[in-house]
Short mmCIF file of C-alpha atoms (C1' of nucleotides) in Angstrom, two decimals:
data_model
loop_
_atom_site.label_atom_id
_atom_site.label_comp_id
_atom_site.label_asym_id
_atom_site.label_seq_id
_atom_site.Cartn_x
_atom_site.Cartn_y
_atom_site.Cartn_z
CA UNK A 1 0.00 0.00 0.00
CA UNK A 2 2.36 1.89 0.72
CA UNK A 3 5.56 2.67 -1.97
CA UNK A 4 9.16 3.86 -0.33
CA UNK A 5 8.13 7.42 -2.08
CA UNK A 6 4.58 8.95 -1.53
CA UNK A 7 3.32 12.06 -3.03
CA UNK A 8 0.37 13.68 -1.25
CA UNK A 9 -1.82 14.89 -4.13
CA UNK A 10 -2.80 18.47 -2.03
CA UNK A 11 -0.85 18.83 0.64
CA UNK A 12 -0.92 22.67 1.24
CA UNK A 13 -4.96 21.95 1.21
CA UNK A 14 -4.55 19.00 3.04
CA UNK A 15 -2.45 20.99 5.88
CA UNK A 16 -5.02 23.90 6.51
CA UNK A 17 -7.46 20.85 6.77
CA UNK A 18 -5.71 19.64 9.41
CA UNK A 19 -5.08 22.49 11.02
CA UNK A 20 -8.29 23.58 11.28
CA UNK A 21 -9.25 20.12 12.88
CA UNK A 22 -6.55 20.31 15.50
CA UNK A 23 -7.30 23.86 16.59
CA UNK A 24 -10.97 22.85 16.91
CA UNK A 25 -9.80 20.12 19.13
CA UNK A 26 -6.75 21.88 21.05
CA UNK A 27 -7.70 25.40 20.71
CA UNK A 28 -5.00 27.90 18.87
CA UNK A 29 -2.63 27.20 22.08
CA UNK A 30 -2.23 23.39 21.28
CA UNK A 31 -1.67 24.21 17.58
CA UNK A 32 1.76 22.88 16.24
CA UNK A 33 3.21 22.25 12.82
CA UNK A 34 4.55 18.68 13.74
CA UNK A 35 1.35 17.38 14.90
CA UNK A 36 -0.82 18.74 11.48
CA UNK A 37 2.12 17.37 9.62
CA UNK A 38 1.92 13.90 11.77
CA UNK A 39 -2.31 13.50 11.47
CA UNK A 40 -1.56 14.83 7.03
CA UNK A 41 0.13 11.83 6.70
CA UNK A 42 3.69 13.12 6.21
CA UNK A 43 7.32 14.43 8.14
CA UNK A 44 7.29 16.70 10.22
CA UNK A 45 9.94 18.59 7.06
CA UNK A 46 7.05 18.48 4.02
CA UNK A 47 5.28 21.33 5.47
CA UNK A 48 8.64 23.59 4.38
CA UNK A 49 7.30 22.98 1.06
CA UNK A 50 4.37 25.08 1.15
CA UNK A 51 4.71 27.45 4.25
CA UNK A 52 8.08 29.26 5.10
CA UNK A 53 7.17 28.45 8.96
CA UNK A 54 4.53 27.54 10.99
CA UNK A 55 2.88 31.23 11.16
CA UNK A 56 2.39 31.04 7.39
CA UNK A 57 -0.01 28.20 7.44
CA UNK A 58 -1.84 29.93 10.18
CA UNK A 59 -2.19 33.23 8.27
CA UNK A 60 -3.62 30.63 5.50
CA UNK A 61 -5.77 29.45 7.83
CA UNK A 62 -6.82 33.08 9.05
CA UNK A 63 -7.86 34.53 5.45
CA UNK A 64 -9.73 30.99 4.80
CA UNK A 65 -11.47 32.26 8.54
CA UNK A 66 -12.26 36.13 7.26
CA UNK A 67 -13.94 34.89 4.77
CA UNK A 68 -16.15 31.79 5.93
CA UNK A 69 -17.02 34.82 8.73
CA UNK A 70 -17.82 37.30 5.89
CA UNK A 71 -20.40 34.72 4.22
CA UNK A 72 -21.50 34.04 7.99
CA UNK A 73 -22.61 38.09 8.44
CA UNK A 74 -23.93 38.12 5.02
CA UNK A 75 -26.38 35.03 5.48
CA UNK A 76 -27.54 36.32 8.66
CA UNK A 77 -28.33 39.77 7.35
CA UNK A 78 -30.07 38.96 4.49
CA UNK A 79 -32.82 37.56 6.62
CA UNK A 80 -33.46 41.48 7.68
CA UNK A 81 -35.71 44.09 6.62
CA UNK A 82 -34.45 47.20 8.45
CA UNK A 83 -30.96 48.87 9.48
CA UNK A 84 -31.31 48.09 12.92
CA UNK A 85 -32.57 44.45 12.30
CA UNK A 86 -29.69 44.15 10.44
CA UNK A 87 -27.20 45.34 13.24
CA UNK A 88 -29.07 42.93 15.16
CA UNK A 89 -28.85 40.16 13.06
CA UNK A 90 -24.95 40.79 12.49
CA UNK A 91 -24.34 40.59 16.18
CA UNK A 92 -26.67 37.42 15.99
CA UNK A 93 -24.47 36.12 13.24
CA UNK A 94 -21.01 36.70 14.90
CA UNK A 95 -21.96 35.06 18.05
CA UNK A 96 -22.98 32.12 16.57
CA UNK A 97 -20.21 31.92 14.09
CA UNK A 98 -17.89 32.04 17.26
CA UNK A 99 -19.01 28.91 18.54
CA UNK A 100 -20.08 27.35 15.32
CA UNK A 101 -16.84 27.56 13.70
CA UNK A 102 -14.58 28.31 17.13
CA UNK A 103 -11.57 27.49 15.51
CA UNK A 104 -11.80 29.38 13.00
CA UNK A 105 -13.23 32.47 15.23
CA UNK A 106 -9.75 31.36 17.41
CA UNK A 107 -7.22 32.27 14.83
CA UNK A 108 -9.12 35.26 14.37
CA UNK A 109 -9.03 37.11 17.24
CA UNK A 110 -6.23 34.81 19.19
CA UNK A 111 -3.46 33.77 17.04
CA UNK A 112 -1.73 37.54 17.40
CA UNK A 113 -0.48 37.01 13.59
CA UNK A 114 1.30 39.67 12.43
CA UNK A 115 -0.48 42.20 9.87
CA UNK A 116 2.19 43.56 8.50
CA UNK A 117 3.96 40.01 7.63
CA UNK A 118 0.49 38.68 5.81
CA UNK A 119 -1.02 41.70 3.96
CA UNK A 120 -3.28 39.23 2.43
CA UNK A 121 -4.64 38.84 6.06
CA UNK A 122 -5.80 42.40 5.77
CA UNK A 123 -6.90 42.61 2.48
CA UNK A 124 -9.25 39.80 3.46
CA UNK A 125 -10.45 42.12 6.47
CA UNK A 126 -11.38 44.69 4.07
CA UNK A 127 -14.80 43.51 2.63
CA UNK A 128 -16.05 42.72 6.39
CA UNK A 129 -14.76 45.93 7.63
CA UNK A 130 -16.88 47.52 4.92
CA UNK A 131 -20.09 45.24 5.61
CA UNK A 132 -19.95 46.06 9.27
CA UNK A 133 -19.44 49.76 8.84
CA UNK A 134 -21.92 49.90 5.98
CA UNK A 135 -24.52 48.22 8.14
CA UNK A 136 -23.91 50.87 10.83
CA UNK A 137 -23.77 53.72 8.90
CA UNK A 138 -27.02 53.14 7.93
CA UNK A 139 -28.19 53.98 11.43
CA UNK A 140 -26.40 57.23 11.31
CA UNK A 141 -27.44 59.01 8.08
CA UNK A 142 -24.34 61.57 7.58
CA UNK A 143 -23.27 61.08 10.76
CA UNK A 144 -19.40 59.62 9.97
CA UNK A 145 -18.62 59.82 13.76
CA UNK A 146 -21.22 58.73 15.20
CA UNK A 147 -21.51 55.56 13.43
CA UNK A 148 -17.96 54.41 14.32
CA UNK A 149 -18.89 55.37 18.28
CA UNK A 150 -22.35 53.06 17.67
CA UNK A 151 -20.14 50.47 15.73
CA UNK A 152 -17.61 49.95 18.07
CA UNK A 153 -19.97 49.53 20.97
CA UNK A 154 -21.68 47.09 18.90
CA UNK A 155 -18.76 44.72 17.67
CA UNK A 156 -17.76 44.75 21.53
CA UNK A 157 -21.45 43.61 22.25
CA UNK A 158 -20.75 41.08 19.83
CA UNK A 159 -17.56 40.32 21.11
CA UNK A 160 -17.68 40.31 24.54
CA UNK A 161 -20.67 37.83 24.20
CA UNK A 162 -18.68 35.86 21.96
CA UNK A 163 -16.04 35.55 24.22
CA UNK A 164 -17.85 34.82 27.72
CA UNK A 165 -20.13 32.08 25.70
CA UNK A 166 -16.49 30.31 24.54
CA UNK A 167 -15.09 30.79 27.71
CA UNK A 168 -17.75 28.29 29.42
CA UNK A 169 -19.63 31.73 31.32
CA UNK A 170 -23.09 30.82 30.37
CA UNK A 171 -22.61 27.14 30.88
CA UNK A 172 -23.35 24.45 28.44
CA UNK A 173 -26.91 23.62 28.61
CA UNK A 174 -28.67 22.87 25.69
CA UNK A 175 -29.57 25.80 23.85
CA UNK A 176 -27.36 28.42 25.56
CA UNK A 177 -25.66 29.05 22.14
CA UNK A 178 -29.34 30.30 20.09
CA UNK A 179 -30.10 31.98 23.90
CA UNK A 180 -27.25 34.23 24.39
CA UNK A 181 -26.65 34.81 20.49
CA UNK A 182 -30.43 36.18 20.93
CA UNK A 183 -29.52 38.34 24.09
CA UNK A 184 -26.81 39.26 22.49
CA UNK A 185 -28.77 40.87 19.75
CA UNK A 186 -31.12 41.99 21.94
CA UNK A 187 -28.77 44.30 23.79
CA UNK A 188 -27.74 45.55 20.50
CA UNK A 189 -31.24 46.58 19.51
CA UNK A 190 -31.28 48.36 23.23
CA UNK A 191 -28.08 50.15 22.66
CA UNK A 192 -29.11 51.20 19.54
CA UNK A 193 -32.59 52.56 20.88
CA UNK A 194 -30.48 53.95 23.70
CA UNK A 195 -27.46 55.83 21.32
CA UNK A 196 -28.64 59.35 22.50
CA UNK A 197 -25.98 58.36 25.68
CA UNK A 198 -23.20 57.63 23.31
CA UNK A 199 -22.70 61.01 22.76
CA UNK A 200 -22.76 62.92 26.01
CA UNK A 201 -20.96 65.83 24.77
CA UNK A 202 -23.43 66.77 21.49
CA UNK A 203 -20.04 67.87 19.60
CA UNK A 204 -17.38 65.55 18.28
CA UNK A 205 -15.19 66.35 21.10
CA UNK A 206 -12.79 63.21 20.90
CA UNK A 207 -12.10 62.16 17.46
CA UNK A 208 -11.70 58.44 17.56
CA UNK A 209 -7.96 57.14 16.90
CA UNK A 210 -9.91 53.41 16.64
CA UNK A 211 -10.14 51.67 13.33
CA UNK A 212 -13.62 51.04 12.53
CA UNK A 213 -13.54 47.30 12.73
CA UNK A 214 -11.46 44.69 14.59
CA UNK A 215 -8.68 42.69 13.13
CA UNK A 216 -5.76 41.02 15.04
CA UNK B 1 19.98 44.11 47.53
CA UNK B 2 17.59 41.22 45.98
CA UNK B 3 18.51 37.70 46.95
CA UNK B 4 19.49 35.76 44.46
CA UNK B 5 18.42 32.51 46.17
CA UNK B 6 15.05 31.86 48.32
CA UNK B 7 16.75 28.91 50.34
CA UNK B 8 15.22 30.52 53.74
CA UNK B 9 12.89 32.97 52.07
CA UNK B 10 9.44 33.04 51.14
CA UNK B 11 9.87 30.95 47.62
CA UNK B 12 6.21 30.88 47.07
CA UNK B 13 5.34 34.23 46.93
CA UNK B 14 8.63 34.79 45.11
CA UNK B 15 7.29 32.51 42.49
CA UNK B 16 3.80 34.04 42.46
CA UNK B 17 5.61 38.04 41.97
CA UNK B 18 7.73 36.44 39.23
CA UNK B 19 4.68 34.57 37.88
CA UNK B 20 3.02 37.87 37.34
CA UNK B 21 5.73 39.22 36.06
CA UNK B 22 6.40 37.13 33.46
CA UNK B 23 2.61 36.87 32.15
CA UNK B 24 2.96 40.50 32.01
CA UNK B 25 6.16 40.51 29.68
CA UNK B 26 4.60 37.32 27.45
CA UNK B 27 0.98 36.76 28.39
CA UNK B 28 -0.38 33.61 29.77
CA UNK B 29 0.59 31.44 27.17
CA UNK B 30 4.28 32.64 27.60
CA UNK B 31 3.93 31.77 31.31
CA UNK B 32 6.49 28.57 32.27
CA UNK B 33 7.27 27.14 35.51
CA UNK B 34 10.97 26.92 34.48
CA UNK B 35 10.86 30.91 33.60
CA UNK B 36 9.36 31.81 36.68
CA UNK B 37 12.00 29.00 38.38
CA UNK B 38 14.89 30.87 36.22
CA UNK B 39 14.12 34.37 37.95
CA UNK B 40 13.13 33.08 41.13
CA UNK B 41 16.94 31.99 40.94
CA UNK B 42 15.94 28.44 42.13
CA UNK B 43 16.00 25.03 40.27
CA UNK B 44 13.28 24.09 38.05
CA UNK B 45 12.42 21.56 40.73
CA UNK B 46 12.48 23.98 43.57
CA UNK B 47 8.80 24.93 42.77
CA UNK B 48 7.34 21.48 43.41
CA UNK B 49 7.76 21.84 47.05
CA UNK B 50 5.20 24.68 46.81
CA UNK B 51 2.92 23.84 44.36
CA UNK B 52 2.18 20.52 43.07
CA UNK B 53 2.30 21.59 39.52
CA UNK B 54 2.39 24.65 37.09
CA UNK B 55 -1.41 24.46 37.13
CA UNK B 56 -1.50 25.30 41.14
CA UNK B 57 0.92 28.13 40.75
CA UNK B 58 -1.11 29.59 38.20
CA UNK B 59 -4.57 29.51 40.65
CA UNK B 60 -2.31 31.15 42.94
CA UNK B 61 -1.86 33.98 41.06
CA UNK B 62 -5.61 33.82 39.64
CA UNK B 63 -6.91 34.04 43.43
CA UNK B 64 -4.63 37.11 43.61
CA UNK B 65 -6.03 38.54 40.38
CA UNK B 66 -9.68 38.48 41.70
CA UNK B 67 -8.66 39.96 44.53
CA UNK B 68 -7.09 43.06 42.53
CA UNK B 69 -10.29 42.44 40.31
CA UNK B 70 -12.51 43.09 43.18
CA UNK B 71 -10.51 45.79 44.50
CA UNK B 72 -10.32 47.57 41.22
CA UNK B 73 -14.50 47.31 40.74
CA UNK B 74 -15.46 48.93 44.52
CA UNK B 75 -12.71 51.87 43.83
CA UNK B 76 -14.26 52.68 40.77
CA UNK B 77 -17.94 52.15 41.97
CA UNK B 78 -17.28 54.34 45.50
CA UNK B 79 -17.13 57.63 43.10
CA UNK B 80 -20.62 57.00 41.43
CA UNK B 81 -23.54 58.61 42.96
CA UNK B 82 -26.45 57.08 41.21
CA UNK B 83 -26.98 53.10 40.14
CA UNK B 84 -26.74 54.42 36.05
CA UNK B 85 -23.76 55.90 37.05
CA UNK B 86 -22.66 53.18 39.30
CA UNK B 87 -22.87 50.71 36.62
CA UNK B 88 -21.28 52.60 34.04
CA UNK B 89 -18.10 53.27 36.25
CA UNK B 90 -18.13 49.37 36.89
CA UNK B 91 -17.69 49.25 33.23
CA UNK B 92 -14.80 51.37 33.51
CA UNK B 93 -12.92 50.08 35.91
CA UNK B 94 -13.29 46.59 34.16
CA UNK B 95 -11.98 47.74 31.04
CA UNK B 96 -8.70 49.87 32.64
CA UNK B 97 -8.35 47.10 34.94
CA UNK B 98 -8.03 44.84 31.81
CA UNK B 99 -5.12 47.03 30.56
CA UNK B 100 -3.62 48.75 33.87
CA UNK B 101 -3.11 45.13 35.35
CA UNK B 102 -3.20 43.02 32.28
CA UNK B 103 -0.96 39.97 33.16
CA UNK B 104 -3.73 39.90 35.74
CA UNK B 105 -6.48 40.10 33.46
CA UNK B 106 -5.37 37.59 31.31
CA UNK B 107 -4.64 35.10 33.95
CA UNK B 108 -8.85 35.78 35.02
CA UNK B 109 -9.98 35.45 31.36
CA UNK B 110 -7.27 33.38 29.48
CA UNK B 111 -5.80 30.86 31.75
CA UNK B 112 -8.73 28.07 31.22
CA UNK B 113 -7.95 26.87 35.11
CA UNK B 114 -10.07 24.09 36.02
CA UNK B 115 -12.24 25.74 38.65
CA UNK B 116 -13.08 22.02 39.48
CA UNK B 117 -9.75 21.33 40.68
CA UNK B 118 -9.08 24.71 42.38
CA UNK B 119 -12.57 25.33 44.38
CA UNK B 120 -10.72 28.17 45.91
CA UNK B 121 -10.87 30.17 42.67
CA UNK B 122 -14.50 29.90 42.10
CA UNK B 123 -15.16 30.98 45.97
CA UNK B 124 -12.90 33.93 45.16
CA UNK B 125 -15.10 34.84 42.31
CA UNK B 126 -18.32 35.32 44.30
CA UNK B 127 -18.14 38.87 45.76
CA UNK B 128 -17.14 39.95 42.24
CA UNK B 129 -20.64 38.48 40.88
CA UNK B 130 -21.99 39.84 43.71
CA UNK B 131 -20.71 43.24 42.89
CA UNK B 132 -21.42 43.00 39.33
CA UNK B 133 -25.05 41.70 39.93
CA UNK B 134 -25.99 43.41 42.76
CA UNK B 135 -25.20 46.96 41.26
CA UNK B 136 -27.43 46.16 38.50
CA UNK B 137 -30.06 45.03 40.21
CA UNK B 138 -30.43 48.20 41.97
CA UNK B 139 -31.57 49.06 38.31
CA UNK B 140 -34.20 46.72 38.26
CA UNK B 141 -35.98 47.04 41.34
CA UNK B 142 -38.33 44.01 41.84
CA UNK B 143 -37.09 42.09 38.31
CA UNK B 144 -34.84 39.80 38.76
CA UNK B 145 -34.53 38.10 35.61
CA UNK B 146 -34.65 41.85 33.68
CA UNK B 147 -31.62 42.77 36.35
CA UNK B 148 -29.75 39.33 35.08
CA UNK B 149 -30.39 40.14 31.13
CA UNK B 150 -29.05 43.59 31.85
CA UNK B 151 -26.10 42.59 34.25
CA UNK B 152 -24.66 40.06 31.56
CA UNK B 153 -25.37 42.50 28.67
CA UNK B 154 -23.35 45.13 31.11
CA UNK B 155 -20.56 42.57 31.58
CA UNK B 156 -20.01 41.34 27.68
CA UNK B 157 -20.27 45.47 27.00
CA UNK B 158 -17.12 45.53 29.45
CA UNK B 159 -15.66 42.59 28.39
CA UNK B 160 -16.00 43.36 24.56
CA UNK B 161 -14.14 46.62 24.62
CA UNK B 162 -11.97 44.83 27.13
CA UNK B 163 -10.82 42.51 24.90
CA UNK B 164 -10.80 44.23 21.63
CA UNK B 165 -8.63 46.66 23.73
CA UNK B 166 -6.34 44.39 24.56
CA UNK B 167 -6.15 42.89 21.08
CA UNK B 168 -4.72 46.47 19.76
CA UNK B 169 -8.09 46.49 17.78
CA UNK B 170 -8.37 50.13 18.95
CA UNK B 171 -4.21 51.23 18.43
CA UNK B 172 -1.62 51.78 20.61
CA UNK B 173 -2.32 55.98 20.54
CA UNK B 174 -1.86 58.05 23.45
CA UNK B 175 -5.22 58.24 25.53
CA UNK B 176 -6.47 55.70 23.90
CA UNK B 177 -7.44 53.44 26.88
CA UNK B 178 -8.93 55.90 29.00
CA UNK B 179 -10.90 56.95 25.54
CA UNK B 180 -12.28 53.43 25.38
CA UNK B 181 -12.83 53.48 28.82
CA UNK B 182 -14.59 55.99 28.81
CA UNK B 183 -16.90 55.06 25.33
CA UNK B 184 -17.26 51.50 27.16
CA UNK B 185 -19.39 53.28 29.84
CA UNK B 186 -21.00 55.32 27.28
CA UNK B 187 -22.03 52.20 25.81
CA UNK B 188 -23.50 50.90 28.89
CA UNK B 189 -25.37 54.17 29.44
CA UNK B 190 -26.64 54.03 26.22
CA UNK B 191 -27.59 50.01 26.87
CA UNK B 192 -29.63 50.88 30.20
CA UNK B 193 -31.20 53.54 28.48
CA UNK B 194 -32.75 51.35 26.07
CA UNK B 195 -33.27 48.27 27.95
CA UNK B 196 -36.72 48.17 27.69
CA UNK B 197 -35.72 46.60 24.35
CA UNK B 198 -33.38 44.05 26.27
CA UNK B 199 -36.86 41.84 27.08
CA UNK B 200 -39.15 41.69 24.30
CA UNK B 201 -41.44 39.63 25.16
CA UNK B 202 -42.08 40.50 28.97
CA UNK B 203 -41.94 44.46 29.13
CA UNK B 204 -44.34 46.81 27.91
CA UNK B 205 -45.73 45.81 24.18
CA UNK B 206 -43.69 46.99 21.62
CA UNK B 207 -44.38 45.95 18.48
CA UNK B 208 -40.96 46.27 16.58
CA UNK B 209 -38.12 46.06 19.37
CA UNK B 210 -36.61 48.79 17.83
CA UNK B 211 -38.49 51.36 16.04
CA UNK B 212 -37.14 54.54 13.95
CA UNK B 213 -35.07 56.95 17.23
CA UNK B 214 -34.86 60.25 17.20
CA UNK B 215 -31.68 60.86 15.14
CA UNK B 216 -28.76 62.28 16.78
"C1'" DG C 1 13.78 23.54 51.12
"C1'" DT C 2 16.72 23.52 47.69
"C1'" DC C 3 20.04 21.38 44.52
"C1'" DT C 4 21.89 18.05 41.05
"C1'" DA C 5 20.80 15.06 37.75
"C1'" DT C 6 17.92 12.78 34.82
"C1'" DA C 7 13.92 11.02 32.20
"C1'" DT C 8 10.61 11.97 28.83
"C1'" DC C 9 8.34 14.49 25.88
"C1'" DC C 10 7.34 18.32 22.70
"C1'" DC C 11 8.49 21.94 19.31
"C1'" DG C 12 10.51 24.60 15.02
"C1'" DA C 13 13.68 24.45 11.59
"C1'" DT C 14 17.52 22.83 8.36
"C1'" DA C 15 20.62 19.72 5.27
"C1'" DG C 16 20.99 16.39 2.13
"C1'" DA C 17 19.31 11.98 0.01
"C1'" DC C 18 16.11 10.26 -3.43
"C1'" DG D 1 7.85 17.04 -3.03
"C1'" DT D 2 8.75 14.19 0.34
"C1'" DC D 3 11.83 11.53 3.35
"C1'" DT D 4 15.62 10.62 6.75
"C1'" DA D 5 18.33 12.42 10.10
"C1'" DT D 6 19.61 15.79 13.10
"C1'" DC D 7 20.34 20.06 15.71
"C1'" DG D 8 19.05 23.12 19.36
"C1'" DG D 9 15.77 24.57 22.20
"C1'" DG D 10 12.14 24.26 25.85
"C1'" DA D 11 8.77 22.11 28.86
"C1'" DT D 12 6.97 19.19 32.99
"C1'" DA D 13 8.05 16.25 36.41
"C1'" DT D 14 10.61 12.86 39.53
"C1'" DA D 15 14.51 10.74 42.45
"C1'" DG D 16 17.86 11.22 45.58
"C1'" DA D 17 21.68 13.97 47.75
"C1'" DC D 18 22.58 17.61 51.17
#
DNA sequence: GTCTATATCCCGATAGAC
DNA sequence: GTCTATCGGGATATAGAC
């Protein structure tokens, strides 16, 4: 079965596969090239082939993430028939996609790759930055700074959510996931009836040095 | 002069410091028994009379970290005058506690200790709940389950910007953490504000759960 | 209570054979 | 493109000397 020289047909595929698999098992922390390399089938050396070193694959692994979360956000808002259903739904959406698809939420937002190394990374970013922020601005008409006050509160809504629900907060009963992914949502639709308190000073006293939308 | 050696000295705080120390430099996953041994200027084996593993050590420092936790929360809550304001300034102190103490932070939210194992941690934990809950529920007088939406809405809010903080989602400008800080209580403001929309289905009918606000 | 020494395991990365 | 072999590093943890 097996000859003394084996070609893998995909390898590169084959390794973000894996690593996918292992981080949903063993979280981002218990990542390693020698183990994805050990459960593809091959030495620990083949990887070299295809990634200059083992933060390479990840960043593969990362722009494959950006963009199963971008068609994540999408799905969920096209379900919507109003701007702030649509915030809603987003936050909906990213909650869910955080436990759904954890590991790929995990290299997301935990595997600290560097931005400047993998400008691909950030490219990827781009077309969820601009569905976030376009979903936002909606709620602002010609309000620039405004919406990224409102949209920042509302990814860390999102986020905080997202995080407390992975980190075993809420428990594990059945259903938690669809409860808190609806709370979640629900606190977005309270800030957002609530934005008058964003704003306490009525003038743009602190222009924001945040980028709109998140990206590690 | 610091000793270089523990021999008669108290080792296990040493260890705990240096513990902290070292999270702070490389975050938790950085965190090693031998590095924390190395600076201790002990053996790597010298820890083991103290702590049974690096798991133990690292409750250790978590008991001490909800300690500072709780400390940090009643500071910040002393200087509010009304519960709005009191929760909001919770929210505060969360998020600069995140940053101001983050090896701290990280060893609270990031360490995955089996609270199982360490019973002490989870007892540790309780006035903090109580501090976070019971401030909110001074918002709900008589609800209960409206004061428990509200108080984990309140928390993700915190721990959102927290996070994303953290992350360097926001930059690394001047100001930047007391900004988010500050937009982090805003946010919860603006959430208690609107709660009515937090409970849709209990509160006073509202047919949409977000109709058209007055715009800004 | 700490040290020396050791066992065992993991990792990332490279050189050269085929 | 993959393998074999290897280097250099780090980790946790234990046994026994002092």
């Amino acid at each position: 079965m097996s000859p003394s020289r084996y070609h893998h047909g995909d390898l590169k595929a084959a390794l973000v596969d894996g690593a996918i698999e292992l981080i949903a098992e063993r979280g981002v922390r218990g990542f390693s090239l020698a183990e994805v390399s050990r459960r593809a089938g091959v030495t620990v050396s083949a990887p070299y082939r295809h990634f200059a070193d083992r933060d390479e694959l990840l960043a593969a692994v990362g722009v494959r993430a950006v963009s199963a979360f971008q068609q994540a956000l999408t799905a969920e808002i096209e379900a919507a028939d109003s701007p702030e259903q649509r915030a809603a739904a987003m936050i909906r959406g990213y909650v869910i996609f955080a436990v759904e698809q954890r590991a790929l939420f995990e290299v997301l937002f935990g595997a600290n790759l560097d931005k400047s190394r993998f400008p691909e990374l950030r490219q990827a970013w781009e077309p969820v930055d601009d569905l976030l922020e376009g979903g936002i601005r909606a709620l602002c008409p010609g309000d620039e700074d405004a919406a990224t006050v409102l949209g920042d509160a509302l990814e860390a809504i999102a986020h905080g959510h997202a995080m407390l629900l992975l980190d075993g907060s809420y428990g594990d009963a059945p259903g938690t996931v669809q409860h808190v992914a609806a709370r979640a949502a629900n606190a977005a639709l309270a800030l957002i009836a609530g934005r008058a308190a964003l704003t306490p000073g009525s003038g743009p006293a602190m222009p924001s040095p945040a980028e709109p939308v998140p990206g590690p």
